[in-house]
Amino acid sequence: MPNGLWGPAVPNRPRRHGSGVPPPALKTVIIDRLAASGEGMAGDVALPYTLPGETVRARLSGKRGEMEAVLAAAPARVTPPCPHFGPGAQCGGCALQHMDRAALLAWKRARVEAAMLRAGFAVPPVHTHQSPPRSRRRARLALRRFADGLHFGFRQRRSHAVVPMEVCHILTLPLFTCARRFAEAAEGLLPKGAINADLVLTETDTGIDLMILGVDEGGLGLAEREALANFAEVADLARLSVGEIPLVTRTPPAMRWGKASVPVPQGGFLQATADGEAALRMAVCTGVGAVRSVADLFAGIGTFSLPLAATGARVLAAEGAPDAVSALRTGAASAGLAVDVLRRDLFTDPIAAEDLAAFEAVVFDPPRAGAAAQAAAIAEAGVPLVAAVSCQPGTLARDLRAFSAAYDLTALTVVDQFLWSGHIEVVAILRRRHVNSS
Ligand SMILES: C[S@@+](CC[C@H](N)C(=O)[O-])C[C@H]1O[C@@H](n2cnc3c(N)ncnc32)[C@H](O)[C@@H]1O
């Protein structure tokens, strides 16, 4: 066991198993795989902080176990960089800091390849990108009172308990610093009494957008409003909101994409890291290539619509969230780009095949649940080129089955922008096979 890894020399936090209830007996088990959550699995028992191939001593209780010691470590095991990670603190921000980053990326890539095979495709060479530590530009953190004062942090895995955070290896430094400064000043910023707030932070191109949840805006006194405004000034925030209500807007939070300046709605969707966004955009735009018309479905604020429009393509962007729709319209207008923005619930009211048939390409990027009905309509339309973007290989595989009879998977990009978690982003480029009409 290399120094610093968990093993007999580093005893884990004592477990509470209820008064008088003996803890489950220690067993030696071999980990056979990682679940999508990043937890090691021994058969059907989940053991956090373990890796495939490892022999560990653990207390098993039903379908879950608590690893007590690693008896034989996997070659991919490394010393986790963060003191809050692991069976001791159990910060829920990361699941896999004990895994070498190259091995982590290889595991994610293998899951995507397996999903594509399940969907019925031959897998082309795969491009990969991994975001570096300290690059996550949006987060929701809990602010809570502890015996020694106010602290902020992520919740523990599978629990509402908050792990006070001294350092963070995933958040960008400006985001982490902003949360720390807010926690330090919070006694004077928020109404007295139990503080039970969440901080939603987004680092935009014009500054940090901070939204405080769990605090009643109407209950803020003049002194607290002034203190919050002062905090926004001192911390150089772009905007500070309490719930949905912007209290201070020093500069409108916005993304600058090419010539476009796109307002960022409060708590709106933005890809998790700037470099991840660039890798996804590159994969989509290169995959789509030079086309005259493209539909971008689940378009958000235009991460793909705007650069596609900048190539000269006529773009139809469809999105369900009203604030994203209006942001995308403003962004397109700011750069003089011709984007037709449609507000539509694509789950209950997918765009029909006959309306998609006129497009040379379709991009779709649904939430984790996927977009079964919309994907079926795109496949039925016979669009020549499809870029499917997804954060869930399982639902992506299900949605892409509709294409396997008539399309080839010609490019596959795996983007690991949620470093040290089980999450994956994928861009799959599908080309319709030529049909011999004779
Ligand atoms: C994964 S995000 C992708 C956004 C955008 N493509 C990007 O990369 O920034 C999914 C988007 O789908 C939108 N969405 C969720 N449910 C929807 C629905 N039923 N109909 C239309 N859009 C929906 C969300 O508001 C969000 O903007």
Coordinates of C-alpha atoms and ligand atoms in Angstrom, one line a residue:
M1 CA 0.0 0.0 0.0
P2 CA 1.6 3.3 -1.1
N3 CA 1.9 6.0 1.5
G4 CA -1.2 8.1 2.0
L5 CA -3.7 5.7 0.5
W6 CA -6.4 4.3 2.8
G7 CA -5.3 1.1 4.4
P8 CA -4.8 -0.4 7.8
A9 CA -2.4 2.4 8.6
V10 CA -5.1 5.1 8.0
P11 CA -8.1 4.0 10.1
N12 CA -11.4 5.4 8.8
R13 CA -13.8 7.5 10.8
P14 CA -15.6 5.4 13.5
R15 CA -19.0 4.3 12.3
R16 CA -22.2 4.8 14.3
H17 CA -24.4 1.7 14.0
G18 CA -27.0 2.6 16.6
S19 CA -26.8 2.0 20.3
G20 CA -26.5 -1.6 21.2
V21 CA -26.6 -2.7 17.6
P22 CA -23.4 -4.5 16.7
P23 CA -21.8 -3.3 13.4
P24 CA -22.0 -5.7 10.5
A25 CA -19.1 -8.2 10.5
L26 CA -16.0 -7.3 8.4
K27 CA -15.7 -9.2 5.2
T28 CA -13.0 -9.4 2.5
V29 CA -14.5 -8.7 -1.0
I30 CA -13.2 -8.1 -4.5
I31 CA -14.5 -5.2 -6.5
D32 CA -15.5 -6.2 -10.0
R33 CA -16.6 -2.9 -11.6
L34 CA -17.6 0.7 -11.1
A35 CA -21.2 1.8 -11.1
A36 CA -22.2 4.9 -13.0
S37 CA -22.2 6.8 -9.7
G38 CA -18.5 6.0 -9.4
E39 CA -19.0 3.5 -6.5
G40 CA -17.1 0.3 -6.7
M41 CA -19.3 -2.8 -6.9
A42 CA -18.8 -6.3 -5.4
G43 CA -21.6 -8.2 -7.1
D44 CA -24.6 -6.1 -6.3
V45 CA -23.1 -4.4 -3.2
A46 CA -22.0 -0.8 -3.7
L47 CA -18.7 0.2 -1.9
P48 CA -17.8 3.8 -2.3
Y49 CA -14.1 4.7 -2.6
T50 CA -13.1 1.4 -4.1
L51 CA -11.8 0.5 -7.6
P52 CA -12.2 -2.5 -9.9
G53 CA -9.8 -5.3 -9.2
E54 CA -9.2 -4.2 -5.6
T55 CA -9.5 -6.5 -2.6
V56 CA -11.0 -4.6 0.3
R57 CA -12.1 -5.2 3.9
A58 CA -15.6 -3.9 4.3
R59 CA -18.7 -4.0 6.5
L60 CA -21.6 -5.0 4.3
S61 CA -25.1 -4.1 5.1
G62 CA -27.7 -5.1 2.5
K63 CA -26.8 -3.6 -0.9
R64 CA -24.3 -1.1 0.5
G65 CA -21.0 -1.5 2.3
E66 CA -18.4 0.6 4.0
M67 CA -14.8 0.0 3.0
E68 CA -12.6 -0.2 6.1
A69 CA -9.3 -0.9 4.4
V70 CA -7.8 -1.6 1.0
L71 CA -5.9 -4.9 1.2
A72 CA -4.8 -4.9 -2.5
A73 CA -4.9 -1.7 -4.4
A74 CA -5.7 -1.3 -8.1
P75 CA -2.9 0.1 -10.3
A76 CA -5.3 3.1 -10.9
R77 CA -5.4 4.0 -7.3
V78 CA -3.8 7.4 -6.4
T79 CA -3.7 9.6 -3.3
P80 CA -6.8 11.9 -3.4
P81 CA -5.7 15.5 -3.5
C82 CA -8.5 16.8 -1.3
P83 CA -8.8 16.4 2.5
H84 CA -12.6 16.4 2.3
F85 CA -12.7 13.4 0.0
G86 CA -13.1 9.8 1.1
P87 CA -14.6 7.7 3.8
G88 CA -13.7 10.3 6.5
A89 CA -15.3 13.5 5.4
Q90 CA -17.4 12.1 2.6
C91 CA -17.8 15.4 0.7
G92 CA -20.3 14.7 -2.1
G93 CA -18.6 17.0 -4.6
C94 CA -16.4 14.1 -5.9
A95 CA -16.7 10.4 -6.1
L96 CA -13.5 9.3 -7.8
Q97 CA -10.5 11.3 -6.6
H98 CA -8.8 8.0 -5.6
M99 CA -8.6 7.1 -9.3
D100 CA -5.9 8.2 -11.7
R101 CA -7.3 10.8 -14.1
A102 CA -6.3 8.9 -17.3
A103 CA -7.9 5.7 -15.9
L104 CA -11.0 7.8 -15.0
L105 CA -11.3 9.1 -18.6
A106 CA -10.7 5.6 -20.0
W107 CA -13.6 4.3 -17.8
K108 CA -15.9 7.0 -19.0
R109 CA -14.9 6.4 -22.6
A110 CA -15.5 2.7 -22.3
R111 CA -19.0 3.3 -20.9
V112 CA -19.8 5.5 -23.9
E113 CA -18.4 2.9 -26.4
A114 CA -20.5 0.2 -24.7
A115 CA -23.6 2.4 -24.9
M116 CA -23.0 3.0 -28.7
L117 CA -22.6 -0.7 -29.3
R118 CA -25.9 -1.3 -27.4
A119 CA -27.5 1.3 -29.7
G120 CA -26.5 -0.8 -32.7
F121 CA -23.5 1.2 -34.0
A122 CA -19.9 0.3 -34.9
V123 CA -17.7 2.6 -32.8
P124 CA -15.4 5.1 -34.7
P125 CA -12.2 6.4 -33.2
V126 CA -13.1 8.4 -30.1
H127 CA -11.9 11.9 -29.3
T128 CA -11.6 12.7 -25.6
H129 CA -11.2 15.8 -23.5
Q130 CA -10.9 16.1 -19.8
S131 CA -11.3 19.3 -17.8
P132 CA -8.5 20.1 -15.4
P133 CA -8.9 20.5 -11.6
R134 CA -10.4 23.8 -10.4
S135 CA -12.3 24.5 -13.6
R136 CA -16.0 24.0 -12.6
R137 CA -17.7 27.3 -13.1
R138 CA -21.1 26.6 -11.6
A139 CA -22.1 25.0 -8.4
R140 CA -24.8 24.9 -5.7
L141 CA -23.3 25.0 -2.2
A142 CA -25.0 24.8 1.1
L143 CA -24.3 27.4 3.8
R144 CA -24.9 26.1 7.4
R145 CA -24.3 26.9 11.0
F146 CA -21.9 24.6 12.8
A147 CA -20.7 24.6 16.4
D148 CA -17.7 26.8 15.4
G149 CA -19.5 29.1 13.1
L150 CA -20.8 29.3 9.5
H151 CA -19.4 27.1 6.9
F152 CA -20.3 26.2 3.3
G153 CA -19.8 23.1 1.3
F154 CA -21.3 20.3 -0.8
R155 CA -23.6 17.8 0.8
Q156 CA -22.4 14.4 1.8
R157 CA -23.1 11.6 -0.6
R158 CA -26.6 10.2 -0.1
S159 CA -27.2 12.6 2.8
H160 CA -28.4 16.1 3.5
A161 CA -25.5 16.7 5.9
V162 CA -23.1 19.4 4.7
V163 CA -19.4 18.9 4.7
P164 CA -17.6 22.2 5.6
M165 CA -15.2 23.0 2.9
E166 CA -11.7 24.4 3.5
V167 CA -10.4 23.8 0.0
C168 CA -11.9 22.6 -3.3
H169 CA -10.2 20.9 -6.2
I170 CA -13.1 21.2 -8.6
L171 CA -14.4 24.7 -8.3
T172 CA -12.7 27.6 -10.1
L173 CA -10.7 29.7 -7.7
P174 CA -13.0 32.8 -8.1
L175 CA -16.1 30.7 -7.4
F176 CA -14.5 29.1 -4.3
T177 CA -13.2 32.5 -3.1
C178 CA -16.6 34.1 -3.5
A179 CA -18.4 31.3 -1.5
R180 CA -15.7 31.6 1.2
R181 CA -16.0 35.3 1.5
F182 CA -19.8 35.1 1.6
A183 CA -19.7 32.5 4.4
E184 CA -17.2 34.7 6.4
A185 CA -19.5 37.7 6.1
A186 CA -22.9 36.0 6.2
E187 CA -23.7 36.8 9.8
G188 CA -24.0 40.4 8.8
L189 CA -25.6 39.8 5.5
L190 CA -28.5 37.6 6.2
P191 CA -31.4 37.8 8.7
K192 CA -30.4 36.6 12.2
G193 CA -31.4 33.2 13.4
A194 CA -30.8 29.8 11.8
I195 CA -28.9 30.2 8.5
N196 CA -30.0 27.5 6.1
A197 CA -29.2 28.9 2.7
D198 CA -27.9 27.6 -0.6
L199 CA -25.6 29.5 -2.8
V200 CA -25.9 29.0 -6.5
L201 CA -22.8 30.4 -8.2
T202 CA -22.1 30.8 -11.9
E203 CA -18.9 32.3 -13.3
T204 CA -19.9 34.1 -16.4
D205 CA -17.7 36.1 -18.8
T206 CA -18.7 39.3 -17.1
G207 CA -18.4 38.2 -13.5
I208 CA -19.9 35.9 -10.9
D209 CA -23.7 35.6 -10.7
L210 CA -24.6 34.7 -7.1
M211 CA -28.1 33.5 -6.2
I212 CA -29.0 32.9 -2.6
L213 CA -31.8 30.4 -2.0
G214 CA -33.6 29.6 1.2
V215 CA -33.8 33.3 2.3
D216 CA -37.0 35.3 2.1
E217 CA -36.3 38.5 0.2
G218 CA -39.2 40.2 1.8
G219 CA -37.8 39.5 5.2
L220 CA -34.5 41.4 4.5
G221 CA -34.2 44.7 6.4
L222 CA -32.5 47.8 5.1
A223 CA -29.2 47.1 6.8
E224 CA -29.1 43.6 5.3
R225 CA -29.9 44.9 1.8
E226 CA -27.1 47.5 2.2
A227 CA -24.7 44.9 3.5
L228 CA -25.5 42.6 0.5
A229 CA -25.0 45.4 -1.9
N230 CA -21.7 46.2 -0.3
F231 CA -20.7 42.5 -0.5
A232 CA -21.5 42.5 -4.2
E233 CA -19.3 45.5 -4.6
V234 CA -16.4 44.2 -2.6
A235 CA -16.6 40.7 -4.1
D236 CA -16.9 42.3 -7.6
L237 CA -20.0 40.3 -8.4
A238 CA -21.9 40.8 -11.6
R239 CA -25.2 40.1 -9.9
L240 CA -26.5 39.1 -6.5
S241 CA -30.1 37.8 -6.2
V242 CA -32.1 36.6 -3.3
G243 CA -34.3 33.8 -4.7
E244 CA -35.4 35.0 -8.1
I245 CA -35.2 38.7 -7.2
P246 CA -32.0 40.5 -8.3
L247 CA -30.9 42.7 -5.5
V248 CA -27.8 44.1 -7.2
T249 CA -26.9 44.0 -10.9
R250 CA -23.5 45.6 -11.3
T251 CA -23.1 44.3 -14.8
P252 CA -25.5 41.9 -16.5
P253 CA -24.1 38.4 -16.3
A254 CA -23.3 37.3 -19.9
M255 CA -21.4 35.0 -22.1
R256 CA -19.4 36.3 -25.0
W257 CA -19.5 33.8 -27.7
G258 CA -17.8 35.2 -30.9
K259 CA -19.5 38.5 -31.6
A260 CA -22.5 37.6 -29.5
S261 CA -23.1 38.7 -25.9
V262 CA -25.7 36.4 -24.4
P263 CA -27.4 37.2 -21.0
V264 CA -27.1 34.4 -18.5
P265 CA -30.5 33.8 -16.8
Q266 CA -30.5 33.2 -13.0
G267 CA -29.6 29.6 -12.3
G268 CA -29.8 28.9 -16.1
F269 CA -28.0 26.2 -17.9
L270 CA -24.3 26.6 -18.8
Q271 CA -21.9 23.8 -19.6
A272 CA -20.0 23.0 -16.4
T273 CA -16.5 24.2 -17.5
A274 CA -15.3 26.7 -20.1
D275 CA -12.9 24.2 -21.7
G276 CA -15.6 21.5 -21.7
E277 CA -18.0 23.9 -23.5
A278 CA -15.3 24.6 -26.1
A279 CA -14.7 20.9 -26.7
L280 CA -18.4 20.2 -27.0
R281 CA -18.8 23.1 -29.4
M282 CA -15.9 22.1 -31.5
A283 CA -17.3 18.5 -31.7
V284 CA -20.7 19.7 -32.7
C285 CA -19.6 22.4 -35.2
T286 CA -17.0 20.2 -36.8
G287 CA -19.4 17.3 -37.0
V288 CA -22.1 19.4 -38.6
G289 CA -19.7 21.2 -41.0
A290 CA -20.9 23.6 -43.6
V291 CA -24.6 23.3 -44.0
R292 CA -27.2 25.8 -45.1
S293 CA -29.8 24.9 -42.5
V294 CA -29.7 23.3 -39.0
A295 CA -32.1 22.8 -36.2
D296 CA -30.7 23.0 -32.6
L297 CA -33.1 21.4 -30.2
F298 CA -32.9 21.9 -26.4
A299 CA -30.8 24.9 -27.4
G300 CA -30.4 26.5 -24.0
I301 CA -29.0 30.0 -24.4
G302 CA -27.3 29.1 -27.7
T303 CA -24.1 27.3 -26.9
F304 CA -24.4 25.6 -30.3
S305 CA -27.0 27.7 -32.1
L306 CA -24.9 30.9 -32.1
P307 CA -21.6 29.4 -33.5
L308 CA -23.6 27.4 -36.0
A309 CA -25.4 30.6 -37.2
A310 CA -22.0 32.4 -37.4
T311 CA -21.0 29.9 -40.1
G312 CA -23.8 31.3 -42.2
A313 CA -26.3 28.5 -41.6
R314 CA -29.9 29.3 -41.1
V315 CA -30.6 28.1 -37.6
L316 CA -33.9 27.1 -35.9
A317 CA -33.3 26.9 -32.1
A318 CA -36.0 25.3 -30.0
E319 CA -35.9 25.5 -26.2
G320 CA -38.4 25.1 -23.4
A321 CA -37.2 27.5 -20.7
P322 CA -38.7 31.0 -21.4
D323 CA -35.7 32.9 -19.9
A324 CA -33.2 30.9 -22.0
V325 CA -35.4 31.6 -25.1
S326 CA -35.3 35.3 -24.4
A327 CA -31.5 35.2 -23.7
L328 CA -30.8 33.4 -27.0
R329 CA -32.9 35.9 -28.9
T330 CA -30.9 38.8 -27.3
G331 CA -27.6 37.0 -28.0
A332 CA -28.4 36.4 -31.6
A333 CA -29.6 40.0 -32.1
S334 CA -26.4 41.3 -30.5
A335 CA -24.3 39.7 -33.2
G336 CA -26.8 40.2 -36.0
L337 CA -27.2 36.4 -36.4
A338 CA -30.2 34.9 -38.0
V339 CA -31.5 32.5 -35.5
D340 CA -35.2 31.6 -35.4
V341 CA -35.9 30.9 -31.7
L342 CA -38.9 28.8 -30.8
R343 CA -40.2 28.3 -27.3
R344 CA -41.5 24.8 -27.2
D345 CA -41.8 21.8 -24.8
L346 CA -40.0 19.2 -26.8
F347 CA -41.1 16.4 -24.5
T348 CA -44.8 16.9 -24.8
D349 CA -44.8 18.5 -28.2
P350 CA -41.7 17.3 -30.2
I351 CA -41.1 18.9 -33.6
A352 CA -42.6 16.6 -36.2
A353 CA -40.7 14.7 -38.7
E354 CA -42.2 16.6 -41.7
D355 CA -41.1 19.9 -40.1
L356 CA -37.5 18.6 -39.6
A357 CA -37.2 17.0 -43.1
A358 CA -36.2 20.3 -44.7
F359 CA -33.0 20.7 -42.5
E360 CA -29.6 19.5 -43.5
A361 CA -28.6 18.9 -39.9
V362 CA -30.2 18.6 -36.5
V363 CA -28.4 19.0 -33.2
F364 CA -30.2 17.8 -30.0
D365 CA -29.0 18.1 -26.5
P366 CA -31.7 17.1 -24.0
P367 CA -31.5 16.8 -20.2
R368 CA -30.5 13.5 -18.6
A369 CA -33.9 11.9 -19.3
G370 CA -33.1 12.0 -23.0
A371 CA -35.6 12.8 -25.7
A372 CA -37.1 9.5 -27.0
A373 CA -40.1 11.0 -28.9
Q374 CA -38.0 13.9 -30.4
A375 CA -35.2 11.5 -31.4
A376 CA -37.7 9.2 -33.1
A377 CA -39.1 12.2 -35.1
I378 CA -35.6 13.3 -36.2
A379 CA -34.8 9.7 -37.4
E380 CA -38.2 9.5 -39.2
A381 CA -37.4 12.8 -40.9
G382 CA -34.3 11.3 -42.5
V383 CA -32.2 14.4 -41.8
P384 CA -28.8 13.8 -43.5
L385 CA -26.7 14.7 -40.4
V386 CA -27.4 14.5 -36.7
A387 CA -25.3 15.7 -33.8
A388 CA -26.6 14.0 -30.6
V389 CA -25.3 15.6 -27.4
S390 CA -25.9 14.0 -24.1
C391 CA -24.9 13.8 -20.4
Q392 CA -26.4 10.3 -20.0
P393 CA -25.0 7.5 -22.1
G394 CA -27.9 5.2 -21.1
T395 CA -30.7 7.4 -22.4
L396 CA -28.5 8.4 -25.4
A397 CA -28.2 4.7 -26.4
R398 CA -32.0 4.3 -26.0
D399 CA -32.7 7.4 -28.2
L400 CA -30.1 6.5 -30.8
R401 CA -31.5 3.1 -31.5
A402 CA -34.1 4.8 -33.7
F403 CA -31.2 5.8 -36.0
S404 CA -29.1 2.6 -36.2
A405 CA -30.9 1.1 -39.3
A406 CA -30.2 4.1 -41.5
Y407 CA -27.3 6.0 -40.0
D408 CA -23.6 5.4 -39.3
L409 CA -21.9 6.8 -36.2
T410 CA -19.1 8.7 -37.8
A411 CA -17.5 10.6 -34.9
L412 CA -17.7 10.2 -31.1
T413 CA -16.4 12.7 -28.6
V414 CA -16.3 12.1 -24.8
V415 CA -15.9 15.2 -22.6
D416 CA -15.1 14.7 -19.0
Q417 CA -16.1 18.1 -17.6
F418 CA -17.3 16.7 -14.3
L419 CA -13.9 15.6 -13.2
W420 CA -13.8 13.0 -10.4
S421 CA -17.5 12.3 -10.8
G422 CA -19.3 9.5 -12.7
H423 CA -20.9 12.1 -15.1
I424 CA -20.0 12.1 -18.8
E425 CA -20.8 14.4 -21.8
V426 CA -20.9 12.8 -25.3
V427 CA -21.3 14.2 -28.8
A428 CA -22.2 11.5 -31.3
I429 CA -22.3 12.5 -35.0
L430 CA -24.6 10.4 -37.2
R431 CA -24.6 10.4 -41.0
R432 CA -27.5 9.0 -43.0
R433 CA -26.4 6.2 -45.3
H434 CA -27.1 6.8 -49.0
V435 CA -30.1 4.9 -50.1
N436 CA -29.8 3.3 -53.5
S437 CA -33.0 4.4 -55.2
S438 CA -32.7 2.1 -58.3
Ligands
LIG1 C1 -28.4 19.9 -21.4 S1 -29.1 21.4 -21.5 C2 -28.4 21.9 -23.1 C3 -28.5 23.3 -23.4 C4 -27.6 23.8 -24.6 N1 -27.6 22.9 -25.7 C5 -26.2 24.0 -24.1 O1 -25.3 23.2 -24.4 O2 -25.9 25.0 -23.4 C6 -30.7 21.0 -21.9 C7 -31.7 22.1 -22.2 O3 -33.0 21.5 -22.5 C8 -33.9 22.4 -22.0 N2 -35.1 21.6 -21.7 C9 -35.4 20.8 -20.7 N3 -36.6 20.2 -20.8 C10 -37.1 20.7 -22.0 C11 -38.3 20.5 -22.7 N4 -39.2 19.6 -22.2 N5 -38.5 21.1 -23.9 C12 -37.5 21.9 -24.4 N6 -36.4 22.2 -23.7 C13 -36.2 21.6 -22.6 C14 -33.3 23.0 -20.7 O4 -33.9 24.2 -20.4 C15 -31.8 23.2 -21.2 O5 -31.6 24.4 -21.7

